[in-house]
Amino acid sequence: MQLDGGSVPESQAGLGGSLGAFVFELSRAFGFVVDLEGLCFNRRPRLTKEARETMEYRIKAQTRGNERPEALRNAGKLPGVVYNRHENYKVAVDLKEFNKVFLSAGIHHVITLEFEGGKKVDTLVRQVNLDKRRRRPEHVDFYALSDEPVQMWVPVKVVGTAQGVREGGVLQLVNSDIQVRVSPKAIPEFIEVDVSHLRIGDSIHADEVSLPPGVKLAMNPRDTIVAIVPPEDAEKLAAEAAEAPTEVEVIKKGKAEEEK
């Protein structure tokens, strides 16, 4: 089963959209605590903006040949690949180290792979295959960054209190992330969406969001990002979400565009 979307319970801050479901299902599968504002995995208290901006995520990695993936897993390693348009090679990282870093970095932050000899490769996690019985990663795909712009998902940060919420409506974050194309050196921490002016029935679409300089929209411009819905609609969405399937085998987001 490939997890590319789904419904998320209203108790999870009204999250909808594909990454909201991906984060919620992964957190349920692994028992992680999810930071909904930053949509990153974290067992620690929420970091300040200043701390996040100075944090670097690093994992020691090694290239691999024809070793059997199962043998690597039994030795505490996580098999993976590093790829982009110009290269593709097999790697292995320490499973515990990957879990620790991925809990904080998620798919939104650059993870630097450090190889013997001093080689360093900046990457984004594009896919994680999960062992559905053991509920642990069994393979990871790292997308190697270069000077070329990268297509990726950036978390939405809702700003302000909507007028419609004051009137009794419910804020629904339909897409918790916005897909953009941006230089690896200019990846924003989040994209702010001001909802102060929204009344019940109002919404904000992707092309109505103010993007930072150098960031270009890479998703359907008419996709809804956030909406203010009547209370009865919110209850219906929550009921539908409660019936959603929970099995997770593959976490995949944002990989297809690099493989074209």
mmCIF file of C-alpha atoms in Angstrom:
data_model
loop_
_atom_site.group_PDB
_atom_site.id
_atom_site.type_symbol
_atom_site.label_atom_id
_atom_site.label_comp_id
_atom_site.label_asym_id
_atom_site.label_seq_id
_atom_site.Cartn_x
_atom_site.Cartn_y
_atom_site.Cartn_z
ATOM 1 C CA MET A 1 0.000 0.000 0.000
ATOM 2 C CA GLN A 2 1.348 3.388 -0.964
ATOM 3 C CA LEU A 3 0.410 6.283 1.261
ATOM 4 C CA ASP A 4 -0.024 9.424 -0.822
ATOM 5 C CA GLY A 5 -3.017 10.918 0.915
ATOM 6 C CA GLY A 6 -6.061 10.320 3.034
ATOM 7 C CA SER A 7 -8.177 11.828 5.740
ATOM 8 C CA VAL A 8 -6.896 12.941 9.103
ATOM 9 C CA PRO A 9 -9.051 13.217 12.213
ATOM 10 C CA GLU A 10 -10.277 16.674 13.098
ATOM 11 C CA SER A 11 -8.526 16.268 16.444
ATOM 12 C CA GLN A 12 -5.268 16.565 14.532
ATOM 13 C CA ALA A 13 -5.723 20.317 14.054
ATOM 14 C CA GLY A 14 -7.995 19.905 11.044
ATOM 15 C CA LEU A 15 -5.188 18.532 8.888
ATOM 16 C CA GLY A 16 -6.118 17.275 5.454
ATOM 17 C CA GLY A 17 -4.184 16.823 2.223
ATOM 18 C CA SER A 18 -1.592 14.237 1.415
ATOM 19 C CA LEU A 19 1.232 15.211 3.763
ATOM 20 C CA GLY A 20 -1.111 15.711 6.691
ATOM 21 C CA ALA A 21 -2.264 12.114 6.293
ATOM 22 C CA PHE A 22 1.303 10.909 5.723
ATOM 23 C CA VAL A 23 2.496 12.506 8.970
ATOM 24 C CA PHE A 24 -0.477 11.312 10.988
ATOM 25 C CA GLU A 25 -0.260 7.724 9.729
ATOM 26 C CA LEU A 26 3.500 7.550 10.278
ATOM 27 C CA SER A 27 3.121 8.915 13.794
ATOM 28 C CA ARG A 28 0.452 6.325 14.553
ATOM 29 C CA ALA A 29 2.516 3.496 13.058
ATOM 30 C CA PHE A 30 5.668 4.372 15.003
ATOM 31 C CA GLY A 31 4.149 6.035 18.061
ATOM 32 C CA PHE A 32 5.879 9.343 17.283
ATOM 33 C CA VAL A 33 4.838 12.707 18.649
ATOM 34 C CA VAL A 34 4.100 15.026 15.712
ATOM 35 C CA ASP A 35 4.818 18.751 15.724
ATOM 36 C CA LEU A 36 1.840 19.873 13.636
ATOM 37 C CA GLU A 37 3.047 23.441 13.192
ATOM 38 C CA GLY A 38 6.375 22.475 11.660
ATOM 39 C CA LEU A 39 5.234 19.024 10.488
ATOM 40 C CA CYS A 40 8.472 17.503 11.662
ATOM 41 C CA PHE A 41 8.997 14.489 13.883
ATOM 42 C CA ASN A 42 10.214 15.405 17.325
ATOM 43 C CA ARG A 43 10.285 13.796 20.748
ATOM 44 C CA ARG A 44 11.614 17.016 22.270
ATOM 45 C CA PRO A 45 9.869 20.305 23.037
ATOM 46 C CA ARG A 46 9.196 22.540 20.045
ATOM 47 C CA LEU A 47 12.279 24.399 18.887
ATOM 48 C CA THR A 48 12.435 28.146 18.519
ATOM 49 C CA LYS A 49 12.727 29.654 15.050
ATOM 50 C CA GLU A 50 16.315 30.692 15.790
ATOM 51 C CA ALA A 51 17.238 27.146 16.842
ATOM 52 C CA ARG A 52 15.691 25.609 13.749
ATOM 53 C CA GLU A 53 17.501 28.018 11.434
ATOM 54 C CA THR A 54 20.907 27.071 12.881
ATOM 55 C CA MET A 55 20.280 23.327 13.182
ATOM 56 C CA GLU A 56 22.075 20.971 10.828
ATOM 57 C CA TYR A 57 21.042 17.383 10.248
ATOM 58 C CA ARG A 58 23.866 14.936 9.551
ATOM 59 C CA ILE A 59 24.085 11.165 9.139
ATOM 60 C CA LYS A 60 27.195 9.048 8.585
ATOM 61 C CA ALA A 61 26.781 6.980 5.423
ATOM 62 C CA GLN A 62 28.692 4.376 3.451
ATOM 63 C CA THR A 63 28.425 3.256 -0.139
ATOM 64 C CA ARG A 64 27.517 -0.390 -0.615
ATOM 65 C CA GLY A 65 27.921 -3.010 -3.283
ATOM 66 C CA ASN A 66 26.078 -6.303 -3.565
ATOM 67 C CA GLU A 67 25.478 -6.887 0.144
ATOM 68 C CA ARG A 68 22.108 -8.460 0.850
ATOM 69 C CA PRO A 69 19.720 -5.811 2.246
ATOM 70 C CA GLU A 70 18.486 -8.224 4.919
ATOM 71 C CA ALA A 71 22.045 -8.791 6.138
ATOM 72 C CA LEU A 72 22.512 -5.045 6.463
ATOM 73 C CA ARG A 73 19.268 -4.721 8.425
ATOM 74 C CA ASN A 74 20.315 -7.519 10.775
ATOM 75 C CA ALA A 75 23.513 -5.556 11.428
ATOM 76 C CA GLY A 76 21.521 -2.453 12.392
ATOM 77 C CA LYS A 77 21.930 -0.715 9.044
ATOM 78 C CA LEU A 78 19.278 0.875 6.825
ATOM 79 C CA PRO A 79 19.813 0.242 3.090
ATOM 80 C CA GLY A 80 19.116 3.132 0.741
ATOM 81 C CA VAL A 81 19.952 4.916 -2.472
ATOM 82 C CA VAL A 82 21.159 8.406 -3.329
ATOM 83 C CA TYR A 83 19.913 9.731 -6.657
ATOM 84 C CA ASN A 84 19.132 12.722 -8.835
ATOM 85 C CA ARG A 85 19.045 13.340 -12.586
ATOM 86 C CA HIS A 86 22.771 12.716 -12.926
ATOM 87 C CA GLU A 87 23.674 9.962 -10.454
ATOM 88 C CA ASN A 88 22.311 6.940 -8.634
ATOM 89 C CA TYR A 89 24.201 4.780 -6.124
ATOM 90 C CA LYS A 90 23.516 2.494 -3.178
ATOM 91 C CA VAL A 91 24.222 3.518 0.413
ATOM 92 C CA ALA A 92 23.668 2.322 3.956
ATOM 93 C CA VAL A 93 23.171 4.345 7.140
ATOM 94 C CA ASP A 94 22.849 3.395 10.792
ATOM 95 C CA LEU A 95 19.163 2.717 11.507
ATOM 96 C CA LYS A 96 19.157 4.279 14.982
ATOM 97 C CA GLU A 97 20.975 7.369 13.720
ATOM 98 C CA PHE A 98 18.529 7.720 10.821
ATOM 99 C CA ASN A 99 15.522 7.421 13.139
ATOM 100 C CA LYS A 100 16.929 10.081 15.449
ATOM 101 C CA VAL A 101 17.643 12.547 12.631
ATOM 102 C CA PHE A 102 14.463 11.850 10.652
ATOM 103 C CA LEU A 103 12.343 12.414 13.756
ATOM 104 C CA SER A 104 13.469 16.045 13.670
ATOM 105 C CA ALA A 105 14.213 16.680 9.996
ATOM 106 C CA GLY A 106 11.345 14.822 8.327
ATOM 107 C CA ILE A 107 11.055 15.447 4.592
ATOM 108 C CA HIS A 108 11.215 19.236 4.892
ATOM 109 C CA HIS A 109 14.829 19.716 5.940
ATOM 110 C CA VAL A 110 18.163 19.041 4.275
ATOM 111 C CA ILE A 111 20.010 16.014 5.655
ATOM 112 C CA THR A 112 23.760 15.878 4.978
ATOM 113 C CA LEU A 113 25.218 12.428 4.364
ATOM 114 C CA GLU A 114 28.841 12.199 5.495
ATOM 115 C CA PHE A 115 31.028 9.570 3.826
ATOM 116 C CA GLU A 116 34.539 8.360 4.627
ATOM 117 C CA GLY A 117 37.189 10.561 3.067
ATOM 118 C CA GLY A 118 35.304 13.770 3.787
ATOM 119 C CA LYS A 119 32.667 13.560 1.044
ATOM 120 C CA LYS A 120 29.405 15.252 2.010
ATOM 121 C CA VAL A 121 26.121 15.117 0.110
ATOM 122 C CA ASP A 122 23.146 17.340 0.915
ATOM 123 C CA THR A 123 19.903 15.424 0.463
ATOM 124 C CA LEU A 124 16.169 15.380 1.040
ATOM 125 C CA VAL A 125 14.365 12.189 2.049
ATOM 126 C CA ARG A 126 12.016 11.249 -0.794
ATOM 127 C CA GLN A 127 10.760 7.805 0.185
ATOM 128 C CA VAL A 128 10.840 5.492 3.174
ATOM 129 C CA ASN A 129 9.704 1.865 2.903
ATOM 130 C CA LEU A 130 8.322 0.510 6.147
ATOM 131 C CA ASP A 131 8.280 -3.039 7.465
ATOM 132 C CA LYS A 132 4.576 -3.217 8.305
ATOM 133 C CA ARG A 133 5.074 -6.054 10.809
ATOM 134 C CA ARG A 134 7.992 -4.570 12.745
ATOM 135 C CA ARG A 135 6.896 -0.978 12.097
ATOM 136 C CA ARG A 136 10.368 0.233 11.246
ATOM 137 C CA PRO A 137 12.081 1.658 8.127
ATOM 138 C CA GLU A 138 13.600 -0.949 5.824
ATOM 139 C CA HIS A 139 14.755 1.236 2.898
ATOM 140 C CA VAL A 140 15.225 4.954 2.256
ATOM 141 C CA ASP A 141 15.629 7.074 -0.892
ATOM 142 C CA PHE A 142 17.728 10.243 -0.581
ATOM 143 C CA TYR A 143 17.467 12.876 -3.326
ATOM 144 C CA ALA A 144 20.885 14.505 -3.820
ATOM 145 C CA LEU A 145 20.711 18.286 -4.052
ATOM 146 C CA SER A 146 22.790 20.325 -6.505
ATOM 147 C CA ASP A 147 22.793 23.905 -7.738
ATOM 148 C CA GLU A 148 19.655 23.138 -9.733
ATOM 149 C CA PRO A 149 16.260 24.157 -8.297
ATOM 150 C CA VAL A 150 14.446 21.372 -6.496
ATOM 151 C CA GLN A 151 10.739 20.644 -6.372
ATOM 152 C CA MET A 152 9.609 20.011 -2.810
ATOM 153 C CA TRP A 153 6.892 20.503 -0.222
ATOM 154 C CA VAL A 154 7.155 23.303 2.342
ATOM 155 C CA PRO A 155 4.982 23.399 5.486
ATOM 156 C CA VAL A 156 2.188 25.941 5.790
ATOM 157 C CA LYS A 157 2.177 28.149 8.882
ATOM 158 C CA VAL A 158 -1.263 29.618 9.559
ATOM 159 C CA VAL A 159 -1.090 33.193 10.831
ATOM 160 C CA GLY A 160 -3.872 35.103 12.587
ATOM 161 C CA THR A 161 -7.325 34.154 13.830
ATOM 162 C CA ALA A 162 -9.959 33.957 11.122
ATOM 163 C CA GLN A 163 -13.056 36.097 11.487
ATOM 164 C CA GLY A 164 -15.065 33.026 10.558
ATOM 165 C CA VAL A 165 -13.639 31.129 13.521
ATOM 166 C CA ARG A 166 -14.783 33.934 15.826
ATOM 167 C CA GLU A 167 -18.242 33.493 14.288
ATOM 168 C CA GLY A 168 -18.316 29.766 15.106
ATOM 169 C CA GLY A 169 -16.705 28.262 12.014
ATOM 170 C CA VAL A 170 -13.855 25.731 11.956
ATOM 171 C CA LEU A 171 -10.514 26.268 10.261
ATOM 172 C CA GLN A 172 -9.630 23.367 7.955
ATOM 173 C CA LEU A 173 -6.060 23.072 6.700
ATOM 174 C CA VAL A 174 -6.859 21.295 3.431
ATOM 175 C CA ASN A 175 -3.221 21.184 2.289
ATOM 176 C CA SER A 176 -0.733 21.346 5.124
ATOM 177 C CA ASP A 177 2.113 21.864 2.631
ATOM 178 C CA ILE A 178 2.647 23.844 -0.548
ATOM 179 C CA GLN A 179 4.627 22.330 -3.421
ATOM 180 C CA VAL A 180 7.231 24.755 -4.722
ATOM 181 C CA ARG A 181 10.338 24.908 -6.898
ATOM 182 C CA VAL A 182 13.268 26.581 -5.181
ATOM 183 C CA SER A 183 17.058 26.708 -5.040
ATOM 184 C CA PRO A 184 18.444 24.395 -2.319
ATOM 185 C CA LYS A 185 20.136 27.451 -0.803
ATOM 186 C CA ALA A 186 16.813 29.282 -0.434
ATOM 187 C CA ILE A 187 14.499 26.609 0.979
ATOM 188 C CA PRO A 188 12.109 28.368 3.379
ATOM 189 C CA GLU A 189 11.387 26.956 6.835
ATOM 190 C CA PHE A 190 7.674 27.454 6.210
ATOM 191 C CA ILE A 191 5.252 29.552 4.173
ATOM 192 C CA GLU A 192 2.937 31.865 6.081
ATOM 193 C CA VAL A 193 -0.756 32.009 5.182
ATOM 194 C CA ASP A 194 -2.698 34.846 6.828
ATOM 195 C CA VAL A 195 -6.288 33.779 7.524
ATOM 196 C CA SER A 196 -7.408 36.806 9.540
ATOM 197 C CA HIS A 197 -9.808 38.063 6.858
ATOM 198 C CA LEU A 198 -11.573 34.764 6.167
ATOM 199 C CA ARG A 199 -15.292 34.381 6.957
ATOM 200 C CA ILE A 200 -17.304 31.145 7.055
ATOM 201 C CA GLY A 201 -17.308 29.706 3.533
ATOM 202 C CA ASP A 202 -14.141 31.541 2.499
ATOM 203 C CA SER A 203 -10.933 29.825 1.414
ATOM 204 C CA ILE A 204 -7.419 30.551 0.190
ATOM 205 C CA HIS A 205 -6.038 28.834 -2.916
ATOM 206 C CA ALA A 206 -2.421 28.098 -3.756
ATOM 207 C CA ASP A 207 -2.103 30.985 -6.221
ATOM 208 C CA GLU A 208 -3.346 33.408 -3.558
ATOM 209 C CA VAL A 209 -0.495 32.626 -1.164
ATOM 210 C CA SER A 210 2.367 35.102 -0.979
ATOM 211 C CA LEU A 211 5.575 33.164 -1.620
ATOM 212 C CA PRO A 212 9.067 34.221 -0.474
ATOM 213 C CA PRO A 213 11.464 35.680 -3.081
ATOM 214 C CA GLY A 214 12.913 33.031 -5.380
ATOM 215 C CA VAL A 215 10.190 30.498 -4.566
ATOM 216 C CA LYS A 216 7.850 29.438 -7.389
ATOM 217 C CA LEU A 217 4.563 27.585 -7.093
ATOM 218 C CA ALA A 218 4.728 23.992 -8.415
ATOM 219 C CA MET A 219 1.234 22.691 -7.674
ATOM 220 C CA ASN A 220 -2.239 23.262 -9.089
ATOM 221 C CA PRO A 221 -2.806 26.992 -8.521
ATOM 222 C CA ARG A 222 -6.473 26.398 -7.675
ATOM 223 C CA ASP A 223 -5.798 23.801 -4.977
ATOM 224 C CA THR A 224 -7.329 24.911 -1.689
ATOM 225 C CA ILE A 225 -4.841 25.491 1.104
ATOM 226 C CA VAL A 226 -7.102 26.548 3.956
ATOM 227 C CA ALA A 227 -10.840 27.044 4.362
ATOM 228 C CA ILE A 228 -13.319 28.088 7.049
ATOM 229 C CA VAL A 229 -16.163 25.579 7.164
ATOM 230 C CA PRO A 230 -19.413 25.528 9.163
ATOM 231 C CA PRO A 231 -19.321 23.378 12.336
ATOM 232 C CA GLU A 232 -21.612 20.734 10.825
ATOM 233 C CA ASP A 233 -19.218 20.232 7.883
ATOM 234 C CA ALA A 234 -16.284 19.832 10.264
ATOM 235 C CA GLU A 235 -18.155 17.118 12.172
ATOM 236 C CA LYS A 236 -18.846 15.266 8.920
ATOM 237 C CA LEU A 237 -15.162 15.404 7.928
ATOM 238 C CA ALA A 238 -14.129 14.090 11.352
ATOM 239 C CA ALA A 239 -16.570 11.174 11.051
ATOM 240 C CA GLU A 240 -15.218 10.266 7.605
ATOM 241 C CA ALA A 241 -11.646 10.473 8.876
ATOM 242 C CA ALA A 242 -12.401 8.032 11.704
ATOM 243 C CA GLU A 243 -13.209 5.378 9.082
ATOM 244 C CA ALA A 244 -9.937 5.843 7.147
ATOM 245 C CA PRO A 245 -7.583 2.802 6.838
ATOM 246 C CA THR A 246 -4.533 2.797 9.104
ATOM 247 C CA GLU A 247 -2.088 0.348 7.456
ATOM 248 C CA VAL A 248 1.142 1.933 6.308
ATOM 249 C CA GLU A 249 3.792 0.320 4.135
ATOM 250 C CA VAL A 250 5.310 3.088 2.030
ATOM 251 C CA ILE A 251 5.790 6.756 2.721
ATOM 252 C CA LYS A 252 6.276 8.549 -0.557
ATOM 253 C CA LYS A 253 6.046 12.201 -1.450
ATOM 254 C CA GLY A 254 7.637 14.405 -4.060
ATOM 255 C CA LYS A 255 9.707 11.781 -5.856
ATOM 256 C CA ALA A 256 8.009 11.459 -9.227
ATOM 257 C CA GLU A 257 9.137 14.776 -10.633
ATOM 258 C CA GLU A 258 12.846 13.883 -10.319
ATOM 259 C CA GLU A 259 12.359 10.613 -12.184
ATOM 260 C CA LYS A 260 10.857 12.142 -15.349
#
